[in-house]
Amino acid sequence: MATVEYDADVIVVGAGPGGSTTAYHLARQGLRVLLLEKTEFPREKVCGDGLTPRAVKQLVKLGVDTSPEAGWLRNRGLRVIGGGVRLELDWPELASFPNYGLVRTRLDFDDLLAKRAVEAGAELRTGVNVTGPVLDGNGRVIGVVAESGPEKAPASFAAPLVIAADGVSGRLPVALGLNKREDRPIGVAVRRYYRSPAKHDDNYLESWLELRSKEHPDKLLPGYGWIFGMGDGRVNVGLGALNSSAAFGKTNYRRLLVDWLAGTPAEWGMTDETNAAGPILGAALPMGFNRVPHYTRGLLLVGDSGGMVNPFNGEGIAYAMESGELAAEIVVQALARPAGAERERALAGYPAELKARYGGYYRLGNVFVKMIGNPHVMRIATKHGMPHPTLMRFVLKLLANLTDPRGGDAMDRVINAMTKVAPAV
């Protein structure tokens, strides 16, 4: 049998937060890593740009300087607006996570993480659009085919393992027959930047549980909104909706965003089109493990490619980075074993560990999504929950998945017990 000439020990497809984190941790362990990205940096990405303490922890692991002097805007917690109540909830004080969040535009956030991967020893090739896997005679992934550069020159790259961090489209997993599961939640989000001297340096992330239009203030609009200050004179403003909502797929979300913002104070600068700092852009949010299995035939799925967005709060970056770190850890161990049954045994640990970490929590999240898709349930929850700060602190911990696994407070113990009891998705 002819020996395959490998271009790398591991190919990582997609240099978003998940892919770059994976490549960083792999390279740090001495593996030859080829990181393929279809675009050129810096590049735009539709996102809220807000990072919870879970994501901050991952940045610290990558050796990223998260100080204000390095261009990061820190926040103390979440300001929740709904049911006629405005509540500021600080991030919890925990041993497991820092007590601050961050805001940074994806335009240079992704670029910064890709540079960290390169500094660790990964080889980054941009302008390489991976179009599918290369399979051996047993149907196992042993590389990828791609179009390279503006001229779309055909190219192929070989490696014993490939990691798909190619986002919600998941071209690589789809090519292997791993399609999205219709019984798992998916969201849609739209966002726009506005120039807003009044709101740009807010030290809380702002979440709106109720959206109302200026013309019909008594009528609730579908979805949930956010306003995140960028610290540079701009705010990131957006809204999201879930497929559990009756309005999902039947709503013009760009129009909805404009309708909601028309009712905000004029001094915020979001009612005037001339303050817009770019177009309204949208993206899908694949939630609750909506593409599985996360490992099959030489291919591991990381982040959005494996549907790892948190169903409770729409957060994707932290889980993309965490799954990337885990994938790297498993792959390093797997490649230290001979190809065959021993290596496969190690690789099977990746989906098993993902399930153990997030399966019960995502199951609860999937139930939560179905409940809040009912406007009546959401109205009751907002009306009766918002006036109780202690309850809302519990909700913040649950929604942001911020607890200490050992030695935490009573809230931590309740949340951890709930996720253990819930059957894994």
CSV table of C-alpha atoms in Angstrom, one decimal:
chain,number,residue,atom,x,y,z
A,1,MET,CA,0.0,0.0,0.0
A,2,ALA,CA,1.4,3.5,-0.9
A,3,THR,CA,2.2,5.8,1.9
A,4,VAL,CA,0.3,9.0,2.0
A,5,GLU,CA,2.4,12.2,2.0
A,6,TYR,CA,0.8,14.4,4.7
A,7,ASP,CA,1.0,18.2,4.5
A,8,ALA,CA,0.3,18.4,8.3
A,9,ASP,CA,-0.5,16.4,11.3
A,10,VAL,CA,-3.9,18.1,11.5
A,11,ILE,CA,-5.8,20.4,9.1
A,12,VAL,CA,-8.1,22.9,10.8
A,13,VAL,CA,-10.8,24.4,8.4
A,14,GLY,CA,-11.9,27.9,9.4
A,15,ALA,CA,-10.0,30.5,11.4
A,16,GLY,CA,-12.8,31.8,13.5
A,17,PRO,CA,-12.5,31.7,17.3
A,18,GLY,CA,-13.0,27.9,17.3
A,19,GLY,CA,-10.5,27.1,14.6
A,20,SER,CA,-7.8,29.5,15.8
A,21,THR,CA,-8.1,28.2,19.3
A,22,THR,CA,-7.9,24.6,18.2
A,23,ALA,CA,-4.8,25.4,16.0
A,24,TYR,CA,-3.2,27.3,18.9
A,25,HIS,CA,-3.5,24.5,21.4
A,26,LEU,CA,-2.4,21.9,18.8
A,27,ALA,CA,0.6,23.9,17.8
A,28,ARG,CA,1.6,24.5,21.4
A,29,GLN,CA,1.9,20.7,21.7
A,30,GLY,CA,4.3,20.5,18.8
A,31,LEU,CA,2.0,19.2,16.1
A,32,ARG,CA,2.2,20.5,12.5
A,33,VAL,CA,-1.0,22.4,12.0
A,34,LEU,CA,-2.4,23.8,8.8
A,35,LEU,CA,-5.1,26.4,9.4
A,36,LEU,CA,-7.2,27.2,6.3
A,37,GLU,CA,-9.4,30.3,6.1
A,38,LYS,CA,-11.5,31.2,3.0
A,39,THR,CA,-11.4,35.0,3.6
A,40,GLU,CA,-8.6,37.5,4.2
A,41,PHE,CA,-8.0,39.2,7.6
A,42,PRO,CA,-9.3,41.5,8.9
A,43,ARG,CA,-12.8,40.5,8.0
A,44,GLU,CA,-16.4,41.3,9.1
A,45,LYS,CA,-18.4,38.8,11.0
A,46,VAL,CA,-22.0,39.1,12.1
A,47,CYS,CA,-22.0,38.9,15.9
A,48,GLY,CA,-23.0,40.8,19.0
A,49,ASP,CA,-19.3,41.3,19.9
A,50,GLY,CA,-20.0,40.7,23.6
A,51,LEU,CA,-17.9,38.2,25.5
A,52,THR,CA,-19.0,36.7,28.8
A,53,PRO,CA,-16.5,35.6,31.5
A,54,ARG,CA,-16.5,32.1,29.9
A,55,ALA,CA,-15.0,33.5,26.7
A,56,VAL,CA,-12.6,35.7,28.7
A,57,LYS,CA,-11.2,32.6,30.5
A,58,GLN,CA,-10.4,31.1,27.1
A,59,LEU,CA,-8.7,34.3,25.9
A,60,VAL,CA,-6.5,34.2,29.1
A,61,LYS,CA,-5.5,30.6,28.2
A,62,LEU,CA,-4.4,31.8,24.8
A,63,GLY,CA,-2.2,34.4,26.5
A,64,VAL,CA,-4.2,37.3,25.1
A,65,ASP,CA,-3.8,40.7,26.9
A,66,THR,CA,-7.4,41.6,27.8
A,67,SER,CA,-6.6,45.0,29.4
A,68,PRO,CA,-8.3,48.3,28.3
A,69,GLU,CA,-4.8,49.5,27.2
A,70,ALA,CA,-4.8,46.6,24.6
A,71,GLY,CA,-8.1,47.8,23.1
A,72,TRP,CA,-10.7,45.8,25.1
A,73,LEU,CA,-13.8,47.4,26.7
A,74,ARG,CA,-14.6,45.6,30.0
A,75,ASN,CA,-18.0,45.2,31.4
A,76,ARG,CA,-19.2,44.4,34.9
A,77,GLY,CA,-22.3,42.4,34.0
A,78,LEU,CA,-25.7,42.4,32.3
A,79,ARG,CA,-28.3,45.1,32.4
A,80,VAL,CA,-31.7,43.5,31.8
A,81,ILE,CA,-34.7,45.6,30.7
A,82,GLY,CA,-38.2,44.1,30.7
A,83,GLY,CA,-41.6,44.1,32.5
A,84,GLY,CA,-41.2,47.8,33.3
A,85,VAL,CA,-38.0,47.0,35.3
A,86,ARG,CA,-34.3,47.8,34.7
A,87,LEU,CA,-31.9,45.6,36.6
A,88,GLU,CA,-28.1,45.6,36.6
A,89,LEU,CA,-26.7,42.2,37.4
A,90,ASP,CA,-22.9,41.9,38.0
A,91,TRP,CA,-21.1,38.8,36.8
A,92,PRO,CA,-20.7,36.4,39.7
A,93,GLU,CA,-17.6,36.1,41.8
A,94,LEU,CA,-16.3,32.6,41.0
A,95,ALA,CA,-13.2,30.5,41.3
A,96,SER,CA,-13.7,29.1,37.9
A,97,PHE,CA,-14.2,32.2,35.8
A,98,PRO,CA,-13.1,35.9,35.9
A,99,ASN,CA,-15.6,38.5,37.1
A,100,TYR,CA,-15.7,40.6,33.9
A,101,GLY,CA,-16.8,40.4,30.3
A,102,LEU,CA,-15.4,42.1,27.3
A,103,VAL,CA,-16.5,43.7,24.0
A,104,ARG,CA,-14.4,43.7,20.9
A,105,THR,CA,-15.4,43.9,17.2
A,106,ARG,CA,-15.0,40.6,15.3
A,107,LEU,CA,-13.2,42.6,12.6
A,108,ASP,CA,-10.0,42.4,14.7
A,109,PHE,CA,-11.0,39.8,17.3
A,110,ASP,CA,-10.7,36.9,14.9
A,111,ASP,CA,-7.6,38.4,13.3
A,112,LEU,CA,-6.0,38.6,16.8
A,113,LEU,CA,-6.8,35.0,17.6
A,114,ALA,CA,-5.5,33.8,14.2
A,115,LYS,CA,-2.2,35.6,14.9
A,116,ARG,CA,-2.0,33.8,18.3
A,117,ALA,CA,-2.3,30.5,16.5
A,118,VAL,CA,0.5,31.5,14.1
A,119,GLU,CA,2.7,32.7,17.0
A,120,ALA,CA,2.2,29.2,18.6
A,121,GLY,CA,3.5,27.6,15.4
A,122,ALA,CA,0.4,27.0,13.2
A,123,GLU,CA,0.6,27.7,9.5
A,124,LEU,CA,-2.2,29.9,8.4
A,125,ARG,CA,-3.3,30.1,4.8
A,126,THR,CA,-5.9,32.6,3.9
A,127,GLY,CA,-8.0,32.8,0.7
A,128,VAL,CA,-8.3,29.0,0.7
A,129,ASN,CA,-12.0,28.0,0.4
A,130,VAL,CA,-12.3,24.3,1.4
A,131,THR,CA,-15.0,22.7,-0.8
A,132,GLY,CA,-15.0,19.1,0.5
A,133,PRO,CA,-13.2,16.3,2.1
A,134,VAL,CA,-10.7,13.8,0.6
A,135,LEU,CA,-11.7,10.2,1.5
A,136,ASP,CA,-9.7,7.1,1.5
A,137,GLY,CA,-11.0,3.7,0.3
A,138,ASN,CA,-12.7,3.1,3.7
A,139,GLY,CA,-14.6,6.5,3.5
A,140,ARG,CA,-12.3,8.1,6.1
A,141,VAL,CA,-11.3,11.7,5.8
A,142,ILE,CA,-7.6,12.1,5.0
A,143,GLY,CA,-7.5,15.7,3.8
A,144,VAL,CA,-9.5,18.4,2.0
A,145,VAL,CA,-9.9,19.8,-1.5
A,146,ALA,CA,-10.1,23.6,-1.9
A,147,GLU,CA,-10.1,26.6,-4.2
A,148,SER,CA,-7.1,28.8,-3.5
A,149,GLY,CA,-6.7,32.5,-4.2
A,150,PRO,CA,-8.7,34.9,-6.3
A,151,GLU,CA,-8.2,32.7,-9.3
A,152,LYS,CA,-9.8,29.7,-7.4
A,153,ALA,CA,-6.9,27.4,-8.3
A,154,PRO,CA,-7.7,23.8,-7.3
A,155,ALA,CA,-5.7,22.6,-4.3
A,156,SER,CA,-5.7,19.6,-2.0
A,157,PHE,CA,-4.1,19.1,1.5
A,158,ALA,CA,-3.6,15.8,3.3
A,159,ALA,CA,-3.5,15.0,7.0
A,160,PRO,CA,-4.5,12.0,9.2
A,161,LEU,CA,-7.1,14.2,11.0
A,162,VAL,CA,-9.2,17.1,10.0
A,163,ILE,CA,-11.1,19.6,12.2
A,164,ALA,CA,-14.2,21.3,10.8
A,165,ALA,CA,-14.5,24.8,12.3
A,166,ASP,CA,-16.3,26.1,9.2
A,167,GLY,CA,-19.2,27.7,11.0
A,168,VAL,CA,-23.0,27.3,10.6
A,169,SER,CA,-22.9,26.3,6.9
A,170,GLY,CA,-20.8,23.2,7.9
A,171,ARG,CA,-19.8,22.4,4.4
A,172,LEU,CA,-17.3,19.7,5.5
A,173,PRO,CA,-19.7,17.8,7.8
A,174,VAL,CA,-22.6,18.2,5.3
A,175,ALA,CA,-20.4,16.5,2.7
A,176,LEU,CA,-20.2,13.5,5.1
A,177,GLY,CA,-23.9,13.4,5.5
A,178,LEU,CA,-24.0,15.3,8.8
A,179,ASN,CA,-27.0,17.5,8.3
A,180,LYS,CA,-28.6,19.8,10.9
A,181,ARG,CA,-31.1,18.2,13.2
A,182,GLU,CA,-34.6,19.7,12.9
A,183,ASP,CA,-35.5,18.9,16.5
A,184,ARG,CA,-32.8,21.2,17.9
A,185,PRO,CA,-33.2,24.9,18.3
A,186,ILE,CA,-31.8,27.4,15.8
A,187,GLY,CA,-31.9,31.2,16.1
A,188,VAL,CA,-31.5,34.1,13.7
A,189,ALA,CA,-29.9,37.4,14.7
A,190,VAL,CA,-29.5,40.8,12.9
A,191,ARG,CA,-27.2,43.6,14.1
A,192,ARG,CA,-26.0,47.0,13.1
A,193,TYR,CA,-23.4,49.5,14.3
A,194,TYR,CA,-24.5,53.0,15.3
A,195,ARG,CA,-22.5,56.0,16.4
A,196,SER,CA,-23.7,56.7,19.9
A,197,PRO,CA,-21.6,58.9,22.2
A,198,ALA,CA,-24.3,58.5,24.9
A,199,LYS,CA,-24.1,54.6,25.0
A,200,HIS,CA,-20.7,53.6,23.5
A,201,ASP,CA,-18.7,53.2,26.8
A,202,ASP,CA,-21.4,51.4,28.8
A,203,ASN,CA,-19.9,49.1,31.5
A,204,TYR,CA,-22.8,46.7,31.3
A,205,LEU,CA,-24.0,44.6,28.4
A,206,GLU,CA,-27.6,45.6,27.9
A,207,SER,CA,-30.3,43.0,27.1
A,208,TRP,CA,-33.9,43.8,26.3
A,209,LEU,CA,-36.4,41.1,27.0
A,210,GLU,CA,-39.3,43.0,25.5
A,211,LEU,CA,-39.2,44.9,22.2
A,212,ARG,CA,-41.9,47.5,21.3
A,213,SER,CA,-42.3,49.6,18.3
A,214,LYS,CA,-42.9,53.4,18.5
A,215,GLU,CA,-46.1,53.2,16.5
A,216,HIS,CA,-47.7,50.4,18.6
A,217,PRO,CA,-46.1,50.6,22.1
A,218,ASP,CA,-48.7,48.2,23.5
A,219,LYS,CA,-47.8,45.4,21.1
A,220,LEU,CA,-44.8,43.2,21.8
A,221,LEU,CA,-42.5,42.6,18.8
A,222,PRO,CA,-41.1,39.1,18.5
A,223,GLY,CA,-37.5,38.6,19.6
A,224,TYR,CA,-35.0,39.9,22.2
A,225,GLY,CA,-32.7,42.8,21.8
A,226,TRP,CA,-29.2,43.9,22.8
A,227,ILE,CA,-27.2,47.1,22.9
A,228,PHE,CA,-23.5,46.6,23.5
A,229,GLY,CA,-21.1,49.6,23.8
A,230,MET,CA,-17.9,49.2,21.7
A,231,GLY,CA,-15.9,51.9,23.5
A,232,ASP,CA,-14.9,53.6,20.3
A,233,GLY,CA,-18.0,55.9,19.8
A,234,ARG,CA,-20.1,53.1,18.4
A,235,VAL,CA,-22.6,50.6,19.8
A,236,ASN,CA,-23.5,47.1,18.5
A,237,VAL,CA,-27.3,46.9,18.4
A,238,GLY,CA,-29.2,43.8,17.4
A,239,LEU,CA,-32.0,41.4,18.0
A,240,GLY,CA,-32.5,37.7,17.9
A,241,ALA,CA,-35.4,35.3,17.5
A,242,LEU,CA,-35.8,31.6,18.0
A,243,ASN,CA,-37.4,28.9,15.8
A,244,SER,CA,-39.8,28.2,18.7
A,245,SER,CA,-41.5,31.5,18.1
A,246,ALA,CA,-44.6,31.5,15.8
A,247,ALA,CA,-43.1,34.5,14.0
A,248,PHE,CA,-39.9,32.7,13.1
A,249,GLY,CA,-39.3,32.7,9.4
A,250,LYS,CA,-42.2,35.0,8.7
A,251,THR,CA,-40.7,38.2,10.0
A,252,ASN,CA,-38.6,40.9,8.3
A,253,TYR,CA,-35.9,41.1,11.1
A,254,ARG,CA,-34.2,44.1,9.5
A,255,ARG,CA,-37.5,46.0,9.5
A,256,LEU,CA,-38.1,44.8,13.1
A,257,LEU,CA,-34.8,46.2,14.3
A,258,VAL,CA,-35.6,49.6,12.8
A,259,ASP,CA,-39.1,49.6,14.4
A,260,TRP,CA,-37.7,48.8,17.8
A,261,LEU,CA,-34.9,51.4,17.7
A,262,ALA,CA,-37.4,54.1,16.6
A,263,GLY,CA,-38.7,54.0,20.1
A,264,THR,CA,-35.3,54.5,21.8
A,265,PRO,CA,-34.3,58.0,23.1
A,266,ALA,CA,-33.1,60.3,20.4
A,267,GLU,CA,-29.9,61.1,22.3
A,268,TRP,CA,-28.8,57.5,21.9
A,269,GLY,CA,-28.5,58.2,18.1
A,270,MET,CA,-30.2,55.0,17.0
A,271,THR,CA,-33.3,56.7,15.5
A,272,ASP,CA,-31.4,58.6,12.9
A,273,GLU,CA,-30.1,56.7,9.8
A,274,THR,CA,-27.2,59.1,9.5
A,275,ASN,CA,-25.7,57.7,12.7
A,276,ALA,CA,-25.6,54.1,11.2
A,277,ALA,CA,-22.1,52.9,10.9
A,278,GLY,CA,-22.7,50.1,8.4
A,279,PRO,CA,-25.6,48.0,7.0
A,280,ILE,CA,-27.9,45.6,8.9
A,281,LEU,CA,-26.4,42.1,8.7
A,282,GLY,CA,-27.9,38.8,9.7
A,283,ALA,CA,-26.7,35.3,10.7
A,284,ALA,CA,-28.1,32.0,11.9
A,285,LEU,CA,-27.3,30.6,15.4
A,286,PRO,CA,-27.0,26.8,15.5
A,287,MET,CA,-27.9,25.8,19.0
A,288,GLY,CA,-28.0,22.8,21.4
A,289,PHE,CA,-25.8,20.3,19.4
A,290,ASN,CA,-27.9,20.6,16.3
A,291,ARG,CA,-25.3,18.7,14.2
A,292,VAL,CA,-24.0,15.4,15.5
A,293,PRO,CA,-21.9,13.2,15.8
A,294,HIS,CA,-19.1,15.5,16.7
A,295,TYR,CA,-16.5,13.0,15.6
A,296,THR,CA,-16.7,10.5,12.7
A,297,ARG,CA,-14.3,9.0,10.3
A,298,GLY,CA,-11.3,11.3,10.9
A,299,LEU,CA,-13.4,14.5,11.2
A,300,LEU,CA,-14.0,16.4,14.4
A,301,LEU,CA,-16.6,19.3,14.6
A,302,VAL,CA,-15.8,22.4,16.6
A,303,GLY,CA,-18.0,25.4,17.5
A,304,ASP,CA,-20.9,26.4,15.2
A,305,SER,CA,-20.1,23.6,12.8
A,306,GLY,CA,-21.3,21.2,15.6
A,307,GLY,CA,-24.2,23.5,16.6
A,308,MET,CA,-22.6,24.5,20.0
A,309,VAL,CA,-24.3,27.8,20.5
A,310,ASN,CA,-25.8,28.1,24.0
A,311,PRO,CA,-29.6,27.9,23.7
A,312,PHE,CA,-30.1,30.0,26.8
A,313,ASN,CA,-28.3,33.1,25.6
A,314,GLY,CA,-27.1,32.7,22.0
A,315,GLU,CA,-23.5,32.7,23.0
A,316,GLY,CA,-21.3,30.9,20.6
A,317,ILE,CA,-17.7,32.2,21.0
A,318,ALA,CA,-17.0,30.7,24.4
A,319,TYR,CA,-18.2,27.2,23.3
A,320,ALA,CA,-16.3,27.4,20.0
A,321,MET,CA,-13.1,28.1,21.9
A,322,GLU,CA,-13.8,25.5,24.7
A,323,SER,CA,-14.6,22.8,22.1
A,324,GLY,CA,-11.5,23.8,20.2
A,325,GLU,CA,-9.3,23.4,23.3
A,326,LEU,CA,-10.9,20.0,24.0
A,327,ALA,CA,-10.5,18.8,20.4
A,328,ALA,CA,-6.8,19.7,20.5
A,329,GLU,CA,-6.3,17.9,23.8
A,330,ILE,CA,-8.0,14.7,22.4
A,331,VAL,CA,-6.2,14.9,19.0
A,332,VAL,CA,-2.8,15.2,20.7
A,333,GLN,CA,-3.5,12.0,22.6
A,334,ALA,CA,-4.9,10.2,19.6
A,335,LEU,CA,-2.0,11.0,17.3
A,336,ALA,CA,0.4,9.6,19.9
A,337,ARG,CA,-1.2,6.2,19.3
A,338,PRO,CA,-0.9,4.0,16.2
A,339,ALA,CA,-3.6,4.5,13.5
A,340,GLY,CA,-6.5,2.0,14.0
A,341,ALA,CA,-8.5,0.9,17.0
A,342,GLU,CA,-6.3,2.5,19.6
A,343,ARG,CA,-6.5,5.9,18.0
A,344,GLU,CA,-10.2,5.6,17.4
A,345,ARG,CA,-10.7,4.8,21.0
A,346,ALA,CA,-9.0,8.1,22.0
A,347,LEU,CA,-11.0,10.1,19.4
A,348,ALA,CA,-14.3,8.6,20.6
A,349,GLY,CA,-13.6,10.5,23.8
A,350,TYR,CA,-14.3,13.8,22.1
A,351,PRO,CA,-18.1,13.5,21.6
A,352,ALA,CA,-18.3,11.7,24.9
A,353,GLU,CA,-16.7,14.5,26.8
A,354,LEU,CA,-18.7,17.2,25.0
A,355,LYS,CA,-21.9,15.3,26.0
A,356,ALA,CA,-20.7,15.1,29.6
A,357,ARG,CA,-19.9,18.8,29.7
A,358,TYR,CA,-22.8,20.3,27.9
A,359,GLY,CA,-25.4,17.6,27.2
A,360,GLY,CA,-27.6,18.1,30.2
A,361,TYR,CA,-27.3,21.9,30.2
A,362,TYR,CA,-28.2,22.0,26.5
A,363,ARG,CA,-31.2,19.7,27.1
A,364,LEU,CA,-32.4,22.3,29.7
A,365,GLY,CA,-31.7,25.0,27.1
A,366,ASN,CA,-33.8,23.3,24.5
A,367,VAL,CA,-36.7,23.1,26.9
A,368,PHE,CA,-36.2,26.8,27.8
A,369,VAL,CA,-36.3,27.8,24.1
A,370,LYS,CA,-39.6,26.0,23.6
A,371,MET,CA,-41.1,27.8,26.7
A,372,ILE,CA,-40.0,31.3,25.8
A,373,GLY,CA,-41.2,30.9,22.3
A,374,ASN,CA,-44.7,31.3,23.7
A,375,PRO,CA,-45.2,35.1,24.2
A,376,HIS,CA,-47.7,34.4,27.0
A,377,VAL,CA,-45.2,32.4,29.0
A,378,MET,CA,-42.5,35.0,28.4
A,379,ARG,CA,-44.8,37.9,29.5
A,380,ILE,CA,-45.6,36.1,32.8
A,381,ALA,CA,-41.9,35.2,33.4
A,382,THR,CA,-40.8,38.8,32.8
A,383,LYS,CA,-43.6,40.4,34.8
A,384,HIS,CA,-43.1,38.1,37.9
A,385,GLY,CA,-39.4,37.4,37.6
A,386,MET,CA,-37.8,40.8,36.9
A,387,PRO,CA,-38.9,42.5,40.2
A,388,HIS,CA,-36.9,39.8,42.2
A,389,PRO,CA,-33.1,40.5,42.1
A,390,THR,CA,-32.1,37.3,43.8
A,391,LEU,CA,-34.1,35.2,41.4
A,392,MET,CA,-32.6,37.2,38.5
A,393,ARG,CA,-29.1,36.6,39.8
A,394,PHE,CA,-29.9,32.9,39.6
A,395,VAL,CA,-31.2,33.3,36.1
A,396,LEU,CA,-28.0,35.1,35.1
A,397,LYS,CA,-25.9,32.3,36.4
A,398,LEU,CA,-28.1,29.7,34.6
A,399,LEU,CA,-28.3,31.6,31.3
A,400,ALA,CA,-24.6,32.4,31.1
A,401,ASN,CA,-23.6,29.0,32.4
A,402,LEU,CA,-21.4,30.5,35.1
A,403,THR,CA,-21.1,28.3,38.2
A,404,ASP,CA,-18.3,26.7,40.2
A,405,PRO,CA,-18.5,22.9,39.8
A,406,ARG,CA,-17.2,22.4,43.4
A,407,GLY,CA,-17.4,24.6,46.5
A,408,GLY,CA,-19.9,27.0,44.9
A,409,ASP,CA,-22.9,28.7,46.6
A,410,ALA,CA,-26.5,27.4,46.8
A,411,MET,CA,-27.4,28.7,43.3
A,412,ASP,CA,-24.4,26.9,41.8
A,413,ARG,CA,-25.4,23.6,43.5
A,414,VAL,CA,-29.0,23.9,42.2
A,415,ILE,CA,-27.9,24.6,38.6
A,416,ASN,CA,-25.2,21.9,38.6
A,417,ALA,CA,-27.7,19.4,40.0
A,418,MET,CA,-30.3,20.4,37.3
A,419,THR,CA,-27.8,19.8,34.5
A,420,LYS,CA,-26.7,16.5,36.0
A,421,VAL,CA,-30.3,15.2,36.3
A,422,ALA,CA,-31.3,16.3,32.8
A,423,PRO,CA,-30.8,13.6,30.2
A,424,ALA,CA,-28.0,14.7,27.7
A,425,VAL,CA,-28.9,15.7,24.2
